[in-house]
Coordinates of N, CA and C and ligand atoms in Angstrom, one line a residue:
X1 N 29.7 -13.7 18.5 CA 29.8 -14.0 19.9 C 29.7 -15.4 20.2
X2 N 30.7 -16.0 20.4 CA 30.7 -17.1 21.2 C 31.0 -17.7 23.0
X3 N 31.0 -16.6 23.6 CA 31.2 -16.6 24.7 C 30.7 -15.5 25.4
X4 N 30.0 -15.5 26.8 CA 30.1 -14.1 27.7 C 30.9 -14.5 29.0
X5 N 31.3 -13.3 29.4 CA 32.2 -13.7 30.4 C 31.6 -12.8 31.2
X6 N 30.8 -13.0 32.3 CA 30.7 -12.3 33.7 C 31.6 -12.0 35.1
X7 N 31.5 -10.8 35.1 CA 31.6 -10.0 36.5 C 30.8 -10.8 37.2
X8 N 31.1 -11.0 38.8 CA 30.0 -10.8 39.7 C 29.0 -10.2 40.1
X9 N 30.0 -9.4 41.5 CA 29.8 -8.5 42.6 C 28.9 -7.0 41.2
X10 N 28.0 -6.8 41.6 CA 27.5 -5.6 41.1 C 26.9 -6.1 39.2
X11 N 27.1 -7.2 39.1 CA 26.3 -7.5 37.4 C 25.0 -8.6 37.8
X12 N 25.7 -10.2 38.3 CA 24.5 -10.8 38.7 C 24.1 -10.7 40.3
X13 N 24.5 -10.6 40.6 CA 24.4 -10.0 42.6 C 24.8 -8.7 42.9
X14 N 24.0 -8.3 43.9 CA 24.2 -7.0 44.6 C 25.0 -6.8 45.9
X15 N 26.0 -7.7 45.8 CA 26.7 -7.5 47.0 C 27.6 -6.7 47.1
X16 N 27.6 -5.6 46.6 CA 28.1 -4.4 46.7 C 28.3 -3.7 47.9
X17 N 26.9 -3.7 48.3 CA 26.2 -3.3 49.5 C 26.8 -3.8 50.8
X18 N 27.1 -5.4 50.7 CA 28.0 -5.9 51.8 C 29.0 -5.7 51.9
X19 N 30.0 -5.7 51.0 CA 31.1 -5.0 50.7 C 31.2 -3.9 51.4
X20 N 30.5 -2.8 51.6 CA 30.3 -1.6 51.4 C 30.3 -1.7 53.1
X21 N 29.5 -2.0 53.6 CA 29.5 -2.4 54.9 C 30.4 -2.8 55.8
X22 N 30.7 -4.1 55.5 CA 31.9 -4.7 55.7 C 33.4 -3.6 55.7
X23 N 33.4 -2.5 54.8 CA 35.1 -1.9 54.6 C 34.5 -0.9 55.4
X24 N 33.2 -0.3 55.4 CA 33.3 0.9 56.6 C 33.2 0.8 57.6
X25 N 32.9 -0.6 58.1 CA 32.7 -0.8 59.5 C 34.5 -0.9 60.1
X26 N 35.3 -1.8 59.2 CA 36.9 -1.5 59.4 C 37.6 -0.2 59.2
X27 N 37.0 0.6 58.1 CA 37.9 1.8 57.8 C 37.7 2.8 59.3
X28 N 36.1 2.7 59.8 CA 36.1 3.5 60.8 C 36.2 2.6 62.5
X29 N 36.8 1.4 62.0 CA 37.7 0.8 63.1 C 39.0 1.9 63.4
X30 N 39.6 1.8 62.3 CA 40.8 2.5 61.8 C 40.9 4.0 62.0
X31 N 40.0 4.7 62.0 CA 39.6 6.0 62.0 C 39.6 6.9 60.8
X32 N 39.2 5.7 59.6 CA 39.2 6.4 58.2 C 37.9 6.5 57.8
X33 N 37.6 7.5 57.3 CA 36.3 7.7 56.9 C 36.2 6.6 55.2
X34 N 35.0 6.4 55.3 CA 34.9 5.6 54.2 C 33.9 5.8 53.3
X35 N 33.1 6.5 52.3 CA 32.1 6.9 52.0 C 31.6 6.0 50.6
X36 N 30.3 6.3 49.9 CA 29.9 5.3 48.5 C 30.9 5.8 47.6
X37 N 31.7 7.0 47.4 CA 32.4 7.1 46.5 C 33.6 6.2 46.6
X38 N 34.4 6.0 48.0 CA 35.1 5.2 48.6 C 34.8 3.7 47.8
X39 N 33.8 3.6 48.2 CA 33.4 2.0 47.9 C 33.4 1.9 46.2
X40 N 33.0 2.6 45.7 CA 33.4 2.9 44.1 C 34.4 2.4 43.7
X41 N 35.5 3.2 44.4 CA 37.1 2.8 43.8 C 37.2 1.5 44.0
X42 N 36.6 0.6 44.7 CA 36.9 -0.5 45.5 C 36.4 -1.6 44.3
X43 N 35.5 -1.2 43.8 CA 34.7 -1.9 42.7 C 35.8 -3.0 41.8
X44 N 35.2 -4.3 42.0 CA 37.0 -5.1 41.4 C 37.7 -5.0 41.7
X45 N 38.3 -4.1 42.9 CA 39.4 -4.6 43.2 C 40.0 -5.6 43.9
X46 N 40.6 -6.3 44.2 CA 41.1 -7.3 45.0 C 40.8 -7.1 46.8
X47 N 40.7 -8.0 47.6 CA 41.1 -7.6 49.0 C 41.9 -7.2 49.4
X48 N 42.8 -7.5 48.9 CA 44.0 -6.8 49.5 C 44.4 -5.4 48.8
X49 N 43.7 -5.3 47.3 CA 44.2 -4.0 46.7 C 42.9 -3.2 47.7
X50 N 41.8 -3.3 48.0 CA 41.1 -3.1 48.5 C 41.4 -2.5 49.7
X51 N 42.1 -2.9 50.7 CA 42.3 -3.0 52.5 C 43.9 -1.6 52.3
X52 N 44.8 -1.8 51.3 CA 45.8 -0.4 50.6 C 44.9 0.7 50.4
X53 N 44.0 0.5 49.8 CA 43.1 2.0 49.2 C 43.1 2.4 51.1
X54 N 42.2 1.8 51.9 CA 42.1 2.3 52.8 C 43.5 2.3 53.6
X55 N 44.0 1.9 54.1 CA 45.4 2.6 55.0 C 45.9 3.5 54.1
X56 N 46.0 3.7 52.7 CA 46.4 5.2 52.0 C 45.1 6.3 52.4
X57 N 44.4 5.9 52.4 CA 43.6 7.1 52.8 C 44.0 7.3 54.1
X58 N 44.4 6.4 55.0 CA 44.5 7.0 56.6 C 45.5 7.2 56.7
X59 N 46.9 7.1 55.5 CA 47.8 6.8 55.9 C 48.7 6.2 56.9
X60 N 47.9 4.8 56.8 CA 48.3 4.5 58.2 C 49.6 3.1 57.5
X61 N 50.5 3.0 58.4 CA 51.3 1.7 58.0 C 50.6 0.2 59.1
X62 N 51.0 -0.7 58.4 CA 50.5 -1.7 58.7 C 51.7 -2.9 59.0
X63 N 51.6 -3.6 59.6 CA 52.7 -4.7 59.7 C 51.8 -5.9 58.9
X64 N 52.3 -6.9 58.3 CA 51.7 -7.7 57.7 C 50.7 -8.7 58.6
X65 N 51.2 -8.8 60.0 CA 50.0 -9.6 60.5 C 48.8 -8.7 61.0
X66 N 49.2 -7.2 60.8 CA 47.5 -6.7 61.2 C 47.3 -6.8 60.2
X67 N 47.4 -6.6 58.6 CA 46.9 -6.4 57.5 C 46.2 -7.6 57.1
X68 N 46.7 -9.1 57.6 CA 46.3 -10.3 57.6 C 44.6 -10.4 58.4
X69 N 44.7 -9.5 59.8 CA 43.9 -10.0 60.6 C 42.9 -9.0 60.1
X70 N 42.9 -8.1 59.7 CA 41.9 -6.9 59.6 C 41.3 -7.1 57.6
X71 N 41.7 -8.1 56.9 CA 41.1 -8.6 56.1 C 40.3 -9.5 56.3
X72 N 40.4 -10.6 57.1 CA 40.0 -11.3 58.1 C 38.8 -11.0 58.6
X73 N 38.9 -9.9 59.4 CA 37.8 -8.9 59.5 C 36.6 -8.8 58.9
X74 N 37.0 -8.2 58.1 CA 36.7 -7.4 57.0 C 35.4 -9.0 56.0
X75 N 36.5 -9.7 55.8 CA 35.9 -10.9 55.1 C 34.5 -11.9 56.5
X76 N 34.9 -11.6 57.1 CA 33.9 -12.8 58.0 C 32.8 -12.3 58.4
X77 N 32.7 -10.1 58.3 CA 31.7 -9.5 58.3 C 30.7 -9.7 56.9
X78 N 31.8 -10.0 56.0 CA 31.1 -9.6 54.7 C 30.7 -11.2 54.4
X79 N 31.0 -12.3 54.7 CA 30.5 -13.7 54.7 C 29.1 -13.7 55.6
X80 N 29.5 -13.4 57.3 CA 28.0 -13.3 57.8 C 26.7 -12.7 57.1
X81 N 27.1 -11.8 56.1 CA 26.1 -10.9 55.3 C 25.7 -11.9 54.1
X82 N 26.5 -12.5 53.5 CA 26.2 -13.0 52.0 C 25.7 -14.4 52.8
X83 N 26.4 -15.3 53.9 CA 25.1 -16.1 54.0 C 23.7 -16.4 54.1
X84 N 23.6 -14.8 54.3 CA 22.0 -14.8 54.9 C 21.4 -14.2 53.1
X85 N 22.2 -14.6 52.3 CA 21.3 -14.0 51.0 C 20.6 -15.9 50.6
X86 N 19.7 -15.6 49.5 CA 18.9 -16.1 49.6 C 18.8 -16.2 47.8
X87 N 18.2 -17.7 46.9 CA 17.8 -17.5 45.6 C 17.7 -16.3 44.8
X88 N 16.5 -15.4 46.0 CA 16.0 -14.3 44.6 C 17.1 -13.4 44.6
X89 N 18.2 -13.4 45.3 CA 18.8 -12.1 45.5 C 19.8 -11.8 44.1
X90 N 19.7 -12.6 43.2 CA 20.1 -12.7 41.7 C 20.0 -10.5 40.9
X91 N 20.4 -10.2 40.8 CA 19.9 -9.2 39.6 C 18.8 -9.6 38.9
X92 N 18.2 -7.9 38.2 CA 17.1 -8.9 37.7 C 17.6 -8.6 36.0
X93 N 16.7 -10.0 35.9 CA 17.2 -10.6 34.6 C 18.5 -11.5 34.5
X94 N 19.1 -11.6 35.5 CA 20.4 -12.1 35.6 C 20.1 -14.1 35.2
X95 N 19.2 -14.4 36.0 CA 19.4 -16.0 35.9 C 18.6 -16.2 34.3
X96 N 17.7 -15.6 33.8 CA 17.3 -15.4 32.6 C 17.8 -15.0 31.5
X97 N 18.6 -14.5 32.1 CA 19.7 -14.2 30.3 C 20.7 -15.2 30.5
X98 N 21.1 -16.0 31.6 CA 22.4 -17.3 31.4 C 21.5 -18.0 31.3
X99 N 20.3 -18.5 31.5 CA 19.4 -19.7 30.9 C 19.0 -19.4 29.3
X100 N 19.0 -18.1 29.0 CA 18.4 -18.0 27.4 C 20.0 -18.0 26.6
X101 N 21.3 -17.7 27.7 CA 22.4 -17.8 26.6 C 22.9 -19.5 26.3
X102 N 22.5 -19.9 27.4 CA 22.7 -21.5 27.5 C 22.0 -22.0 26.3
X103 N 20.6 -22.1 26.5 CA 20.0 -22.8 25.3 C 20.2 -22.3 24.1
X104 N 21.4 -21.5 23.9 CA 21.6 -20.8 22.4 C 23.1 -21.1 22.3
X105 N 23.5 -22.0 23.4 CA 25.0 -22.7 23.3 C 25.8 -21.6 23.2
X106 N 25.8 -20.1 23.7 CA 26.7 -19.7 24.2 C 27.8 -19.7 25.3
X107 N 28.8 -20.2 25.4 CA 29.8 -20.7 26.6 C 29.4 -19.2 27.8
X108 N 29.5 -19.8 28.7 CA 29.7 -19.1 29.8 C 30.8 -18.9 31.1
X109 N 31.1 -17.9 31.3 CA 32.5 -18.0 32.2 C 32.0 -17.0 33.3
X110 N 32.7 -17.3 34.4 CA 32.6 -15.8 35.8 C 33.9 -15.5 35.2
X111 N 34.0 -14.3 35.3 CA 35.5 -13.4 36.1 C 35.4 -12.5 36.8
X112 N 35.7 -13.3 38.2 CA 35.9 -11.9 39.3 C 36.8 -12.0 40.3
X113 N 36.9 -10.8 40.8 CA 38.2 -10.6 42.0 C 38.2 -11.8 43.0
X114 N 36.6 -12.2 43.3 CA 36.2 -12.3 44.5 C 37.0 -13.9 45.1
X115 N 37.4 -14.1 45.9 CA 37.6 -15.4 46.6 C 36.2 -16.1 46.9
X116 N 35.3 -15.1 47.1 CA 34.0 -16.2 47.6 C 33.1 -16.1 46.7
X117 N 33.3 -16.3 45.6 CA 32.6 -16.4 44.3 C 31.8 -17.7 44.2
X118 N 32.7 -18.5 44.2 CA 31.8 -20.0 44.0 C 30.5 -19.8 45.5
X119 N 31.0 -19.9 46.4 CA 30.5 -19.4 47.7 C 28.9 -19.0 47.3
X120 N 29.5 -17.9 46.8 CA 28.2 -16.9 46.2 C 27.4 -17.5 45.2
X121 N 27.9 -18.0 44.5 CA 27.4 -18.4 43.2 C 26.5 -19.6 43.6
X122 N 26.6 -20.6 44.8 CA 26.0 -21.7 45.0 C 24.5 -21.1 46.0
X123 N 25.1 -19.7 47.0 CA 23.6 -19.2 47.6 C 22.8 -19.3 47.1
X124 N 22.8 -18.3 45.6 CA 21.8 -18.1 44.6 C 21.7 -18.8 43.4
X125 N 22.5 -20.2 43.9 CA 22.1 -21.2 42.9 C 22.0 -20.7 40.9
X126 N 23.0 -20.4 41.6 CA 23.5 -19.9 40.0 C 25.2 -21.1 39.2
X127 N 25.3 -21.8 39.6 CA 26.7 -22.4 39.4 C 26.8 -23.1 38.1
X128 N 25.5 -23.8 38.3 CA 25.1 -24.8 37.2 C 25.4 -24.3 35.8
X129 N 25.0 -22.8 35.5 CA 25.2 -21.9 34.4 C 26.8 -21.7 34.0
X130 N 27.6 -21.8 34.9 CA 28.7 -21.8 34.3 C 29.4 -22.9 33.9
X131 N 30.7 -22.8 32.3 CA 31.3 -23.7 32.0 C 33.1 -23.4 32.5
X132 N 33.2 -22.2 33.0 CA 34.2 -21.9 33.7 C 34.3 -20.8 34.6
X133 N 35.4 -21.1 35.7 CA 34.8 -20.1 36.7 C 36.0 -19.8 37.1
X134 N 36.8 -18.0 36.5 CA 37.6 -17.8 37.3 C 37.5 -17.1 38.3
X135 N 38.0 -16.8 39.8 CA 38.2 -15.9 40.5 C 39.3 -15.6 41.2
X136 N 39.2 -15.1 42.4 CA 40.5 -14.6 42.8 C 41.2 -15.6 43.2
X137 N 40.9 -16.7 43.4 CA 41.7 -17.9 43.9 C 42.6 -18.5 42.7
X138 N 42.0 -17.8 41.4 CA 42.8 -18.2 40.0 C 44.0 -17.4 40.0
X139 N 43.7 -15.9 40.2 CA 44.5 -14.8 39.4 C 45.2 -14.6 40.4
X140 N 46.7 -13.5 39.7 CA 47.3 -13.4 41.1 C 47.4 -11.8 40.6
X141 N 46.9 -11.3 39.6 CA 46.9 -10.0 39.2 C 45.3 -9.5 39.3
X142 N 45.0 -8.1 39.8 CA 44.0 -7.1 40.0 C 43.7 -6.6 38.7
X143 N 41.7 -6.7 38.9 CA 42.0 -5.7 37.5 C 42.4 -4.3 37.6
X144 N 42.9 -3.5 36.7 CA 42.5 -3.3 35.3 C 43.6 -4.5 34.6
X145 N 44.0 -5.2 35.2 CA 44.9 -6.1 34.2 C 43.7 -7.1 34.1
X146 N 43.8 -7.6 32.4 CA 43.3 -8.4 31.8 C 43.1 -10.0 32.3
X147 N 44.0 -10.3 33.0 CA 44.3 -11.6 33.6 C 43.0 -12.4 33.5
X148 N 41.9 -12.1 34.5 CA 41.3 -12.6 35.3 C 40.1 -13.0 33.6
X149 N 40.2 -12.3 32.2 CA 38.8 -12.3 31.5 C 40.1 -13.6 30.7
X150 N 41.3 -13.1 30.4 CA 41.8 -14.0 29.8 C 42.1 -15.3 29.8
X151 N 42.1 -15.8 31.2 CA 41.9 -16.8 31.8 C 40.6 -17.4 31.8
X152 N 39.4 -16.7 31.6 CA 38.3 -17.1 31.3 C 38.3 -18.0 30.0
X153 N 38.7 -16.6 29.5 CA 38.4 -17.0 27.6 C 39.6 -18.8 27.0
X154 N 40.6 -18.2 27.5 CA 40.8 -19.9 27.7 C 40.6 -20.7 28.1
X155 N 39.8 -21.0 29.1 CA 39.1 -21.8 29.8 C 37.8 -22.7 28.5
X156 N 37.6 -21.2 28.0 CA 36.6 -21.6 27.5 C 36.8 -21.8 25.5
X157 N 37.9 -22.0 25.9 CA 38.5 -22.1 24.3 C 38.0 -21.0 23.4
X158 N 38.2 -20.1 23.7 CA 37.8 -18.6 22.7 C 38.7 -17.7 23.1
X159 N 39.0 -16.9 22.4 CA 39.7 -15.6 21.8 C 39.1 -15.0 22.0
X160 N 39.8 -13.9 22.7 CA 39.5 -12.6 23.4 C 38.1 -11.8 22.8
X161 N 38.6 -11.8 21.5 CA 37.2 -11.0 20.6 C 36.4 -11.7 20.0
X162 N 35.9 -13.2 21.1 CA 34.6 -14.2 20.1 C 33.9 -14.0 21.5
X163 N 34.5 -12.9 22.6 CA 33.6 -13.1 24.0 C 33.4 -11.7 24.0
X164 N 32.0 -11.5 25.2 CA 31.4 -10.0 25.7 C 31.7 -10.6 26.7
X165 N 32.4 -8.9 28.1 CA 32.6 -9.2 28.7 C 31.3 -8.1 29.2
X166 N 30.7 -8.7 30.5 CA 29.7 -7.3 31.2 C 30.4 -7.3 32.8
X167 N 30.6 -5.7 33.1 CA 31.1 -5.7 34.1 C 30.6 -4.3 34.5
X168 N 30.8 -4.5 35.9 CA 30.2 -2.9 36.6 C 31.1 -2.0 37.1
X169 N 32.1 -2.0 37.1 CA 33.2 -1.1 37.8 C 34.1 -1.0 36.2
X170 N 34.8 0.1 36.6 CA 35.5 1.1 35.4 C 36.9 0.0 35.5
X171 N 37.2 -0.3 36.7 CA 38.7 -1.4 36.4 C 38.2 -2.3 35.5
X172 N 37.2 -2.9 35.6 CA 36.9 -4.4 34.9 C 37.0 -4.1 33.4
X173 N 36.2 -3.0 33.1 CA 35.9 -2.1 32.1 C 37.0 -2.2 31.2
X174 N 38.1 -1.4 32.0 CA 39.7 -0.9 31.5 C 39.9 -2.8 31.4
X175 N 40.1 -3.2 32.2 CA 40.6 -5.1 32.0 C 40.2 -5.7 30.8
X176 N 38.9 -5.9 30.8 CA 38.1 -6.3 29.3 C 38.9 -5.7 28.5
X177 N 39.0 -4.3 27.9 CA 39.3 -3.7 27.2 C 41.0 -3.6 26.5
X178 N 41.4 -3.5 27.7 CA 42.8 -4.2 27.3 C 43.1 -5.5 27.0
X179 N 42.3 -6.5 27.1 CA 42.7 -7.9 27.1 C 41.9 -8.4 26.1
X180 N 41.5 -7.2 25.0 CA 41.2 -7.1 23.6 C 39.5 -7.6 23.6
X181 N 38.9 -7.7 24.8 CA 37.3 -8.0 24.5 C 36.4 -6.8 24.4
X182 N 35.1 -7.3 24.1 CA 33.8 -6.6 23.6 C 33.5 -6.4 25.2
X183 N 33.3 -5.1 25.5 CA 33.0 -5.0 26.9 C 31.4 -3.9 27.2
X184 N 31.0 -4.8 27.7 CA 29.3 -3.9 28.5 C 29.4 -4.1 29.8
X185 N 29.0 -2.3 29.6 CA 29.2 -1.6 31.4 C 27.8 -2.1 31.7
X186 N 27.4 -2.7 32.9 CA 26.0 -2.6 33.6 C 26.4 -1.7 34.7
X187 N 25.4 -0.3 34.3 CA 25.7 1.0 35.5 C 25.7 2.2 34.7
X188 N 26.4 3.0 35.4 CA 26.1 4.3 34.7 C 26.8 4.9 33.6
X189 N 26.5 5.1 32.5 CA 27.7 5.6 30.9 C 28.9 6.7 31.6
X190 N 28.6 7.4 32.4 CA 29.5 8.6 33.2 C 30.2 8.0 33.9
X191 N 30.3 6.8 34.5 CA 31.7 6.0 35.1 C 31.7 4.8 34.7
X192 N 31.1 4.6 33.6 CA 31.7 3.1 32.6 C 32.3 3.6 31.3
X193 N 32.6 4.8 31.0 CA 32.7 5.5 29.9 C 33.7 5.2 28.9
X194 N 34.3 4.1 29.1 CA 35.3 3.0 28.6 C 34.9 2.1 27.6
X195 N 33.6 1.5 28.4 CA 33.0 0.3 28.3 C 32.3 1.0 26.1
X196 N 32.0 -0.9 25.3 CA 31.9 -0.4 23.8 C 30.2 0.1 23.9
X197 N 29.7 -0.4 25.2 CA 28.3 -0.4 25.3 C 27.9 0.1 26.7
X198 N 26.8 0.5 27.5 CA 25.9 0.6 28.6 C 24.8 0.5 28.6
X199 N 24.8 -0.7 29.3 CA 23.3 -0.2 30.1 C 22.8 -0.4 31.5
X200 N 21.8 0.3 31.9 CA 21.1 0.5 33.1 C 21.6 -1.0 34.1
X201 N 21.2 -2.0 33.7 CA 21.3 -3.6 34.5 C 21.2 -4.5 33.2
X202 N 21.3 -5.6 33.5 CA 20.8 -6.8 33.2 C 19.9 -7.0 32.3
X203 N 18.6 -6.0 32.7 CA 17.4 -5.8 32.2 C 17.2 -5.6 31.4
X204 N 18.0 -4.9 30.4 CA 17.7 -4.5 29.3 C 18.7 -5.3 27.8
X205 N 19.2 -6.3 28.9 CA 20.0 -7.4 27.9 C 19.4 -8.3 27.1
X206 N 19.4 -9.1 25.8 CA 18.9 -10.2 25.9 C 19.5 -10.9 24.8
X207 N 19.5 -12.0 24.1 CA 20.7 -12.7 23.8 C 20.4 -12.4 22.2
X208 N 18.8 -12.0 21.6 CA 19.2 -11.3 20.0 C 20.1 -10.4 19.6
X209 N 19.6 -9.5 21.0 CA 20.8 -8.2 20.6 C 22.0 -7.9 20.7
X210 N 22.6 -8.9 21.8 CA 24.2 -9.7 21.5 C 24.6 -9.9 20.3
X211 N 23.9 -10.9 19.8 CA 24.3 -11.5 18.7 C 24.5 -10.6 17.7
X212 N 23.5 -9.4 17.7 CA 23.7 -8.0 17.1 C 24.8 -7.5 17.1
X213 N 25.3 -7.6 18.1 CA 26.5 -6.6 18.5 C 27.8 -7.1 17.9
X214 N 27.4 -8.2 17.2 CA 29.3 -9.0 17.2 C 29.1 -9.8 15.8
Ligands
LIG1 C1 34.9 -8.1 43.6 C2 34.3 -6.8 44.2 C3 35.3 -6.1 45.1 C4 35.9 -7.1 46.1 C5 36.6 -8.2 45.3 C6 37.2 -9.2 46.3 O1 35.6 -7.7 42.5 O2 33.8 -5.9 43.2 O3 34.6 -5.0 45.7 O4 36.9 -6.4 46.9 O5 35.6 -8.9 44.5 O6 36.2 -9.9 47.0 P1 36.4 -10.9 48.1 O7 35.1 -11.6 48.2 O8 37.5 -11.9 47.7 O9 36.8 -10.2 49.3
LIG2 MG1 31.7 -5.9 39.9

């Protein structure tokens, strides 16, 4: 193992939750019901693959300037929310395993959907930890395509299988996996069931037993 490549949303932060918030308060603008299973599917996907899940469920058609403005939406509800986060709001174990992978000169990379990654990443003062950072402002493909880890791994001068990727949603899962990496689900083995490994969070990570794994 010479590299980890991180997920966000749902591995080192819990903004899931705002997410979550944020697409029901629009889906039941819309008159779509939106429920945690809902928000599931949603997991890595892009905003805009995101804002489709919902008008297919309402089946509703959109002209591209509502679809513009109702992301919009969507995003300024979900920014009002992640502003008000704060240092601890980290996962736990999360700033502790990029400070113990650091001092053991493992490269570090983000890969996530998100546009407001860096954003995020500087709340909780987490930025410094990374040696590359892609997100949605990089890629122009959604996972389950590989894009987003592969562009990591070159960033960071490594080959697909000298990196673990940890991710929380079953696309990222399928992405890693296709794009030839070592992938750990953080969440549940029954919808990461993809993933070469699971576990509960963060918590139960630590950088000997990486090194184990590879
Ligand atoms: C992450 C989250 C998704 C989210 C996507 C885009 O992958 O898991 O739920 O839709 O990022 O986030 P953004 O902050 O750009 O709207
Ligand atoms: Mg995620």
């Amino acid at each position: 193992m010479r590299a980890c490549i991180f997920d966000l949303d749902g591995v080192l932060v819990d903004t899931a939750k705002y997410h979550f918030i944020a697409w029901r308060n629009l889906a039941s603008k819309l008159g779509v019901e939106f429920s945690e299973h809902d928000n599931e599917q949603l997991k890595g996907l892009s905003r805009d693959a995101s804002l489709d899940y919902i008008l297919n469920k309402g089946n509703i058609v959109a002209t591209d300037v509502q679809r513009e403005q109702w992301k919009e939406e969507k995003n300024n509800e979900y920014l009002a929310l992640v502003l008000q986060m704060n240092e601890n709001e980290t996962l736990p174990n999360a700033k502790e395993l990029l400070k113990e992978l650091k001092s053991n000169n493992v490269k570090i990379a983000l890969g996530s959907a998100s546009k407001n990654a860096e954003l995020i990443l500087d709340r909780v003062n987490i930025k410094h930890y990374f040696d590359a950072i892609i997100d949605g402002t990089k890629t122009s493909r959604s996972k389950p395509d590989p894009e987003v880890f592969l562009l990591g791994a070159k960033a960071l001068n490594c080959e697909p299988h000298e990196c673990i990727v940890f991710e929380d949603a079953l696309n990222g899962v399928k992405a890693a996996k296709s794009g030839g990496f070592y992938a750990i689900g953080i969440g549940e083995p029954e919808v990461l069931f993809e993933a070469d490994k699971v576990y509960a969070s963060l918590a139960s990570v630590n950088f000997k037993m990486l090194e184990l794994l590879s």
